Short mmCIF file of C-alpha atoms and ligand atoms in Angstrom, two decimals:
data_model
loop_
_atom_site.label_atom_id
_atom_site.label_comp_id
_atom_site.label_asym_id
_atom_site.label_seq_id
_atom_site.Cartn_x
_atom_site.Cartn_y
_atom_site.Cartn_z
CA MET A 11 7.27 60.49 26.31
CA ASP A 12 3.51 60.59 27.25
CA THR A 13 2.59 56.69 27.86
CA LEU A 14 -0.48 56.85 25.44
CA THR A 15 2.37 57.73 22.28
CA ALA A 16 4.03 55.51 23.95
CA PHE A 17 1.28 52.94 23.70
CA ALA A 18 0.52 54.04 20.39
CA ASN A 19 3.76 53.75 19.06
CA GLU A 20 4.65 50.11 20.98
CA LYS A 21 0.97 48.70 19.20
CA LEU A 22 1.58 49.84 15.39
CA ALA A 23 5.13 48.64 15.70
CA ARG A 24 3.85 45.04 16.83
CA MET A 25 1.09 45.14 13.73
CA GLU A 26 3.84 46.42 11.51
CA ASP A 27 5.74 43.26 12.65
CA ARG A 28 2.87 41.15 11.42
CA SER A 29 1.98 42.83 8.10
CA LEU A 30 -1.08 44.07 9.71
CA ARG A 31 -0.30 47.94 9.87
CA ARG A 32 -3.41 49.81 7.77
CA THR A 33 -2.75 53.52 6.12
CA LEU A 34 -5.02 56.02 4.37
CA LYS A 35 -4.61 56.27 0.62
CA PRO A 36 -5.37 59.52 -0.48
CA THR A 37 -7.55 57.83 -3.40
CA ARG A 38 -9.35 60.27 -6.17
CA ARG A 39 -11.88 58.39 -7.77
CA LEU A 40 -12.01 59.04 -12.01
CA ASP A 41 -14.65 57.59 -14.90
CA GLY A 42 -15.69 55.01 -14.29
CA ALA A 43 -13.77 52.31 -12.58
CA TRP A 44 -10.72 54.62 -12.79
CA VAL A 45 -9.13 55.86 -9.79
CA GLU A 46 -5.80 57.68 -9.17
CA ARG A 47 -2.97 57.03 -6.37
CA GLU A 48 0.28 58.60 -5.46
CA GLY A 49 -0.17 60.31 -9.38
CA ARG A 50 -0.86 56.47 -10.96
CA ARG A 51 -3.81 55.28 -12.92
CA LEU A 52 -5.51 52.36 -11.49
CA VAL A 53 -8.05 50.32 -12.74
CA SER A 54 -9.77 49.60 -9.60
CA PHE A 55 -11.70 46.42 -7.92
CA SER A 56 -12.14 47.66 -4.77
CA CYS A 57 -14.88 49.56 -5.10
CA ASN A 58 -17.90 48.54 -4.11
CA ASP A 59 -20.09 50.71 -6.22
CA TYR A 60 -21.43 48.02 -8.21
CA LEU A 61 -23.59 49.89 -10.68
CA ALA A 62 -20.95 53.44 -11.32
CA LEU A 63 -23.81 55.78 -9.83
CA SER A 64 -21.52 57.24 -7.18
CA GLY A 65 -20.42 60.24 -10.41
CA HIS A 66 -24.13 58.99 -12.77
CA PRO A 67 -24.77 62.48 -14.09
CA VAL A 68 -28.46 62.01 -12.72
CA VAL A 69 -27.55 61.44 -9.52
CA ARG A 70 -25.01 63.79 -9.38
CA ALA A 71 -27.83 66.13 -10.52
CA ALA A 72 -30.28 64.99 -7.92
CA ALA A 73 -28.14 65.74 -4.95
CA ILE A 74 -27.10 69.50 -5.98
CA ARG A 75 -30.43 70.05 -6.37
CA ALA A 76 -31.22 68.73 -2.50
CA VAL A 77 -28.08 71.07 -1.38
CA GLU A 78 -29.65 73.68 -3.24
CA THR A 79 -32.98 73.03 -1.77
CA TYR A 80 -33.07 72.00 1.67
CA GLY A 81 -28.75 72.75 2.67
CA THR A 82 -26.47 70.71 3.22
CA GLY A 83 -27.37 69.34 6.69
CA ALA A 84 -30.32 67.72 8.32
CA GLY A 85 -29.97 69.86 11.00
CA ALA A 86 -30.58 67.66 14.06
CA SER A 87 -31.47 64.21 15.16
CA ARG A 88 -34.58 63.06 12.88
CA LEU A 89 -37.09 63.65 16.17
CA VAL A 90 -35.96 66.71 16.83
CA THR A 91 -35.97 68.26 13.31
CA GLY A 92 -34.27 66.60 11.17
CA ASP A 93 -36.65 64.67 9.62
CA HIS A 94 -36.30 66.45 6.11
CA PRO A 95 -39.06 65.40 3.68
CA LEU A 96 -36.40 63.48 1.60
CA LEU A 97 -36.89 60.85 4.19
CA GLY A 98 -39.80 60.06 4.12
CA GLU A 99 -40.07 59.76 0.13
CA LEU A 100 -37.14 57.64 0.35
CA GLU A 101 -38.74 55.05 2.88
CA ALA A 102 -41.44 54.96 1.29
CA ARG A 103 -39.82 54.26 -1.89
CA LEU A 104 -37.64 51.12 0.10
CA ALA A 105 -40.10 50.07 1.34
CA THR A 106 -41.96 49.04 -1.79
CA LEU A 107 -38.89 47.82 -3.14
CA LYS A 108 -38.22 45.30 -0.16
CA GLY A 109 -42.45 44.34 -0.43
CA ALA A 110 -42.33 45.30 3.05
CA GLU A 111 -44.67 47.93 5.18
CA ALA A 112 -42.17 50.45 6.54
CA ALA A 113 -38.78 51.88 6.38
CA CYS A 114 -36.56 53.49 8.48
CA VAL A 115 -33.16 55.58 6.95
CA PHE A 116 -30.21 55.45 8.79
CA GLY A 117 -26.65 57.92 8.93
CA SER A 118 -24.85 54.55 7.68
CA GLY A 119 -25.02 50.32 7.63
CA TYR A 120 -23.01 50.26 10.68
CA LEU A 121 -25.08 52.88 12.36
CA ALA A 122 -28.02 51.36 11.44
CA ASN A 123 -26.89 47.06 13.41
CA ALA A 124 -25.63 49.13 16.17
CA GLY A 125 -29.50 50.45 17.13
CA ILE A 126 -31.77 47.63 15.30
CA ILE A 127 -29.98 44.92 17.48
CA PRO A 128 -30.61 46.41 20.88
CA THR A 129 -33.67 47.17 19.76
CA PHE A 130 -35.47 44.14 20.24
CA VAL A 131 -33.27 41.79 21.74
CA GLY A 132 -30.90 42.45 25.56
CA PRO A 133 -29.52 40.45 28.78
CA GLY A 134 -30.81 37.23 29.37
CA ASP A 135 -31.99 37.02 25.35
CA LEU A 136 -29.38 34.96 22.33
CA VAL A 137 -28.05 36.77 18.92
CA LEU A 138 -26.86 33.90 17.00
CA ALA A 139 -24.58 35.42 13.56
CA ASP A 140 -22.65 33.74 10.70
CA GLU A 141 -19.27 33.22 12.00
CA TRP A 142 -18.45 35.58 8.89
CA ALA A 143 -21.56 38.07 9.31
CA HIS A 144 -20.18 41.86 9.03
CA ALA A 145 -18.36 43.61 12.04
CA CYS A 146 -21.06 45.71 13.18
CA ILE A 147 -23.47 42.81 13.38
CA TRP A 148 -21.24 41.51 15.70
CA ALA A 149 -21.15 45.60 17.28
CA GLY A 150 -24.72 45.78 17.48
CA ALA A 151 -25.03 42.57 19.40
CA LYS A 152 -22.68 43.59 22.09
CA LEU A 153 -24.12 46.53 22.52
CA SER A 154 -27.49 44.50 23.13
CA GLY A 155 -26.05 43.14 25.93
CA ALA A 156 -27.89 40.08 25.06
CA GLU A 157 -25.67 36.37 24.72
CA THR A 158 -24.12 36.45 21.92
CA LEU A 159 -23.15 33.60 19.72
CA PRO A 160 -21.63 32.26 16.25
CA PHE A 161 -22.98 29.64 14.50
CA ARG A 162 -21.09 27.81 11.20
CA HIS A 163 -20.60 29.99 8.11
CA ASN A 164 -23.63 29.55 6.26
CA ASP A 165 -24.22 25.99 8.34
CA VAL A 166 -28.31 25.79 8.78
CA ALA A 167 -27.57 22.37 11.03
CA ASP A 168 -25.38 24.30 13.29
CA LEU A 169 -28.23 27.40 13.58
CA SER A 170 -30.95 24.89 14.44
CA ALA A 171 -28.92 22.91 17.16
CA LYS A 172 -28.21 26.33 18.77
CA LEU A 173 -32.04 27.55 17.85
CA ALA A 174 -33.58 24.19 19.45
CA ILE A 175 -31.58 24.70 22.41
CA GLY A 176 -32.58 28.61 22.66
CA SER A 177 -36.16 27.96 22.51
CA ARG A 178 -36.26 24.66 25.01
CA ALA A 179 -34.80 27.55 26.97
CA GLY A 180 -37.57 29.98 26.32
CA ARG A 181 -35.07 32.44 24.79
CA ARG A 182 -35.77 35.34 23.09
CA MET A 183 -34.30 34.70 19.87
CA LEU A 184 -32.50 37.25 16.93
CA VAL A 185 -30.56 35.20 13.96
CA ALA A 186 -28.57 38.05 11.51
CA THR A 187 -26.59 37.09 9.02
CA ASP A 188 -24.97 38.82 5.97
CA GLY A 189 -27.32 38.48 2.64
CA VAL A 190 -24.19 37.98 0.50
CA PHE A 191 -20.97 37.99 2.60
CA SER A 192 -18.55 40.88 2.00
CA MET A 193 -15.47 39.89 2.15
CA ASP A 194 -16.14 36.11 -0.09
CA GLY A 195 -19.01 37.22 -2.06
CA ASP A 196 -20.80 33.44 -1.47
CA VAL A 197 -24.98 34.22 -0.55
CA ALA A 198 -26.21 32.84 3.04
CA PRO A 199 -29.30 30.00 2.25
CA LEU A 200 -32.09 32.36 3.34
CA GLY A 201 -34.78 29.96 2.62
CA ALA A 202 -33.10 27.35 5.27
CA ILE A 203 -32.71 29.74 7.27
CA SER A 204 -35.98 31.76 7.90
CA ALA A 205 -37.12 28.35 8.17
CA ALA A 206 -34.95 27.61 10.91
CA CYS A 207 -36.41 30.59 12.52
CA GLU A 208 -39.81 29.75 12.07
CA ALA A 209 -39.92 26.51 13.09
CA HIS A 210 -37.90 27.62 17.07
CA GLY A 211 -39.55 30.67 17.02
CA ALA A 212 -36.48 33.27 16.27
CA TRP A 213 -35.92 36.45 14.19
CA LEU A 214 -34.26 37.10 11.14
CA LEU A 215 -32.38 40.46 10.33
CA VAL A 216 -30.51 39.54 7.02
CA ASP A 217 -27.50 42.16 6.57
CA ASP A 218 -27.95 42.86 2.38
CA ALA A 219 -25.38 45.41 2.12
CA HIS A 220 -24.36 43.86 -0.74
CA GLY A 221 -27.30 42.49 -2.36
CA LEU A 222 -29.41 45.36 -2.97
CA GLY A 223 -29.09 47.07 -6.28
CA VAL A 224 -26.81 43.01 -7.88
CA LEU A 225 -29.22 40.86 -6.93
CA GLY A 226 -32.97 39.85 -6.91
CA GLY A 227 -33.07 41.99 -10.66
CA GLY A 228 -31.71 44.93 -8.27
CA SER A 229 -33.83 44.76 -4.87
CA GLY A 230 -31.53 42.15 -2.78
CA THR A 231 -31.02 38.35 -1.72
CA ALA A 232 -34.52 37.73 -0.48
CA ARG A 233 -36.05 37.58 -4.02
CA LEU A 234 -33.36 34.90 -4.74
CA PHE A 235 -35.97 32.43 -2.06
CA PRO A 236 -39.45 32.97 -2.87
CA GLY A 237 -40.92 32.10 0.60
CA ALA A 238 -38.06 33.81 3.35
CA ARG A 239 -39.49 35.50 5.51
CA VAL A 240 -36.80 38.22 6.53
CA ASP A 241 -38.10 40.07 9.97
CA LEU A 242 -35.58 42.54 9.10
CA ALA A 243 -34.66 43.47 5.93
CA MET A 244 -31.33 45.69 5.85
CA GLY A 245 -28.81 47.20 4.18
CA THR A 246 -26.79 50.37 3.12
CA LEU A 247 -27.01 52.47 0.47
CA SER A 248 -23.58 53.25 -0.19
CA LYS A 249 -22.28 50.41 -1.87
CA ALA A 250 -24.65 49.94 -5.09
CA ILE A 251 -26.60 52.94 -4.41
CA GLY A 252 -23.32 55.20 -5.03
CA GLY A 253 -24.27 57.53 -1.63
CA TYR A 254 -23.80 56.68 1.87
CA GLY A 255 -26.92 56.32 4.36
CA ALA A 256 -28.29 52.99 5.41
CA TYR A 257 -32.09 51.21 5.69
CA VAL A 258 -33.34 48.93 7.37
CA CYS A 259 -37.39 47.39 5.79
CA ALA A 260 -40.21 45.57 8.24
CA SER A 261 -43.83 45.67 9.21
CA ALA A 262 -44.97 49.42 10.24
CA PRO A 263 -45.53 48.46 14.01
CA VAL A 264 -41.46 46.91 13.98
CA ILE A 265 -40.67 50.11 11.81
CA ASP A 266 -42.23 52.59 15.00
CA LEU A 267 -40.75 50.87 17.55
CA ILE A 268 -36.95 51.41 15.65
CA LYS A 269 -37.97 54.72 15.15
CA SER A 270 -38.38 55.34 18.84
CA ARG A 271 -36.00 53.56 20.33
CA ALA A 272 -33.01 52.57 18.27
CA ARG A 273 -30.18 55.21 19.76
CA THR A 274 -28.17 54.81 16.39
CA LEU A 275 -31.34 57.19 15.33
CA VAL A 276 -32.55 58.92 18.09
CA TYR A 277 -29.64 60.29 19.55
CA THR A 278 -27.70 60.84 15.91
CA THR A 279 -28.16 63.44 13.19
CA GLY A 280 -30.25 62.63 10.28
CA LEU A 281 -29.32 62.14 6.55
CA PRO A 282 -27.91 64.90 4.96
CA PRO A 283 -30.67 65.78 2.20
CA ALA A 284 -27.84 65.10 -0.34
CA ASN A 285 -27.50 61.70 0.19
CA THR A 286 -30.77 61.35 0.62
CA ALA A 287 -31.95 62.51 -3.03
CA ALA A 288 -28.87 60.91 -4.42
CA ALA A 289 -30.25 57.78 -3.45
CA LEU A 290 -34.34 58.33 -4.49
CA ALA A 291 -31.95 59.08 -8.35
CA ALA A 292 -30.13 55.81 -7.71
CA LEU A 293 -33.53 54.24 -6.91
CA ASP A 294 -34.58 55.58 -10.54
CA VAL A 295 -31.66 54.30 -12.19
CA ILE A 296 -31.63 50.75 -11.35
CA ASP A 297 -35.67 50.68 -11.95
CA ALA A 298 -35.17 52.08 -15.38
CA GLU A 299 -31.74 49.68 -16.70
CA PRO A 300 -31.81 46.81 -15.80
CA GLU A 301 -29.16 46.03 -18.13
CA ARG A 302 -26.87 48.11 -16.10
CA VAL A 303 -28.29 45.53 -12.85
CA ALA A 304 -27.25 42.78 -14.30
CA ALA A 305 -23.85 43.79 -15.29
CA PRO A 306 -21.65 43.23 -11.50
CA LEU A 307 -22.33 39.99 -11.71
CA ALA A 308 -22.00 38.77 -15.75
CA ARG A 309 -18.20 40.70 -15.00
CA ALA A 310 -17.63 38.59 -11.85
CA ARG A 311 -18.80 35.40 -14.08
CA ARG A 312 -16.58 36.14 -17.02
CA PHE A 313 -13.34 36.44 -14.44
CA THR A 314 -14.89 32.57 -12.86
CA VAL A 315 -14.71 31.19 -15.73
CA ALA A 316 -11.61 33.03 -17.18
CA LEU A 317 -9.77 30.88 -14.13
CA ASP A 318 -12.12 28.32 -13.60
CA LEU A 319 -13.09 29.05 -10.08
CA PRO A 320 -16.43 28.41 -8.45
CA GLU A 321 -18.69 30.22 -9.92
CA ALA A 322 -19.67 34.09 -8.91
CA GLN A 323 -22.60 34.13 -6.50
CA SER A 324 -22.20 37.68 -6.24
CA ALA A 325 -19.87 40.67 -7.44
CA VAL A 326 -17.78 39.66 -4.26
CA VAL A 327 -15.20 37.11 -5.88
CA PRO A 328 -12.08 36.21 -2.80
CA ILE A 329 -8.97 35.07 -4.24
CA ILE A 330 -7.71 33.93 -0.64
CA LEU A 331 -3.35 34.12 -0.93
CA GLY A 332 -3.03 32.85 3.51
CA GLU A 333 -0.61 35.49 4.81
CA ALA A 334 -0.92 38.74 5.23
CA SER A 335 2.11 39.19 3.72
CA THR A 336 1.38 37.48 0.15
CA ALA A 337 -1.39 39.19 0.18
CA LEU A 338 0.16 42.87 0.23
CA GLU A 339 2.54 41.55 -2.50
CA ALA A 340 -0.42 40.39 -4.63
CA ALA A 341 -1.78 43.71 -4.53
CA ALA A 342 2.00 45.43 -5.41
CA ASP A 343 2.03 43.27 -7.78
CA LEU A 344 -0.54 44.20 -9.56
CA GLU A 345 -0.69 47.51 -8.78
CA ARG A 346 2.82 47.69 -10.89
CA ARG A 347 0.32 46.17 -13.23
CA GLY A 348 -1.92 49.18 -13.12
CA LEU A 349 -5.01 47.40 -11.00
CA LEU A 350 -5.79 48.04 -7.78
CA ALA A 351 -7.02 45.29 -6.35
CA VAL A 352 -6.20 46.07 -2.29
CA ALA A 353 -5.50 43.10 0.51
CA ILE A 354 -7.96 42.28 2.54
CA ARG A 355 -6.10 41.27 5.89
CA PRO A 356 -6.69 40.15 9.68
CA PRO A 357 -8.61 41.59 11.53
CA THR A 358 -11.19 41.97 8.91
CA VAL A 359 -10.88 38.35 7.84
CA PRO A 360 -9.83 35.19 9.96
CA ALA A 361 -6.32 34.74 10.17
CA GLY A 362 -4.70 32.84 7.51
CA THR A 363 -7.68 34.06 5.10
CA ALA A 364 -5.63 37.21 3.59
CA ARG A 365 -6.46 37.79 0.17
CA LEU A 366 -7.70 39.90 -2.80
CA ARG A 367 -11.52 40.40 -2.91
CA LEU A 368 -12.64 42.15 -5.97
CA ALA A 369 -14.99 43.82 -6.37
CA PHE A 370 -16.89 44.37 -9.96
CA SER A 371 -19.05 46.71 -11.32
CA ALA A 372 -20.63 47.75 -14.34
CA ALA A 373 -18.10 50.61 -14.73
CA HIS A 374 -15.72 47.26 -15.74
CA SER A 375 -15.46 46.75 -19.59
CA GLU A 376 -14.87 42.95 -20.57
CA GLU A 377 -11.43 43.66 -21.20
CA GLN A 378 -10.35 44.96 -18.11
CA VAL A 379 -11.83 42.00 -16.54
CA ASP A 380 -9.83 40.00 -18.66
CA ARG A 381 -6.89 41.87 -18.34
CA LEU A 382 -7.26 41.08 -14.33
CA ALA A 383 -7.92 37.23 -14.55
CA GLU A 384 -4.88 37.45 -16.35
CA ALA A 385 -2.84 39.33 -14.02
CA VAL A 386 -3.73 36.94 -11.07
CA ARG A 387 -4.17 34.02 -12.70
CA PRO A 388 0.04 33.22 -11.32
CA TRP A 389 -1.65 34.31 -7.77
CA LEU A 390 -3.59 31.40 -8.44
CA ALA A 391 -0.95 28.47 -8.55
CA GLN A 392 1.08 29.94 -4.71
C1 PLP B 13 -20.85 47.98 4.39
C2 PLP B 13 -21.10 47.17 4.60
C3 PLP B 13 -21.81 47.59 5.42
C4 PLP B 13 -21.51 48.91 6.45
O1 PLP B 13 -22.18 50.00 5.81
P1 PLP B 13 -22.03 51.47 5.48
O2 PLP B 13 -22.69 52.04 5.30
O3 PLP B 13 -20.50 51.42 5.26
O4 PLP B 13 -21.58 51.53 7.14
C5 PLP B 13 -22.20 46.27 7.37
N1 PLP B 13 -23.06 45.27 6.74
C6 PLP B 13 -22.26 44.74 5.45
C7 PLP B 13 -22.21 43.42 5.28
C8 PLP B 13 -21.30 45.54 5.08
O5 PLP B 13 -20.58 45.06 3.64
#
């Protein structure tokens, strides 16, 4: 056997032993919250399509129309010929929604953070990121070459202490955090974080992947903290917006610099027309249907009330079970009951905190939420 194949086999066997091997499971998303896996229909609590917009007739029609008008691909980097007219329209729309001067659309959330952070910091600078921040924030920080330190989760005192050391040393500093934490569903204290950044002359990037479309009347977490200054308001179009792609909103010069320098914008093909049009149509639906926007949080709260858990702050509720093997057993138990809740294991979450990560959506009926609560109840006593 060649050595590369032997290497892979050995790594896989070690992951298997620790219940950490991952495999892809073909999943067909059906109507509402239903999915089909291995021939079975399940109610999914593991999709981030919080507003059920990925299958919405208006959104689908917009995507189809864009393919008919502009074709399937952007054809080049946006800086060459890939800047099709829908991109500028979407950027203007997002900037208005976020109350910013300008916006830049990226190919995905991962690409956005991998490009934005190195645009503003480099060797000698300091990035301070919440220890639970999304993997792509760490990737962007690492790519930047800046020194990167975690601060304790949602701990503004710890952040301030680290900022004070950095500012005494005269370093350029960027603070990065999720607005809603993707695996825990809690919300960052953006008011206090923003004040600490201002006090120490640091810039603030907020990744609002799970806030947009769900919190703050759909505009995201920043709205929950009036007065908070977010220099780089980033988010994705792949969750509540129901499609693919991402954005950052900021001042016009900041966006201009990103468009000239972010390598994940400059050296990659523009977001396809269909995804861009779908996002525009999704934003129309969000504007027109406040009750849809309110639904995911209401469903999540119904669930936490039913089980006497701390009140849900977002559409994401974790059920932390500890060992990876326990989370896998719980997921298998729920699946036997017709409910899909994928086990989340290290390294996505810290060792010893494997969990079911439940995502609530406007597509869930109250009856489905109640059924989930009854299925999860025995696992809480573990
Ligand atoms: C999902 C997610 C991303 C990545 O977004 P994609 O568009 O899927 O690449 C980034 N940040 C957070 C917090 C996320 O949850």
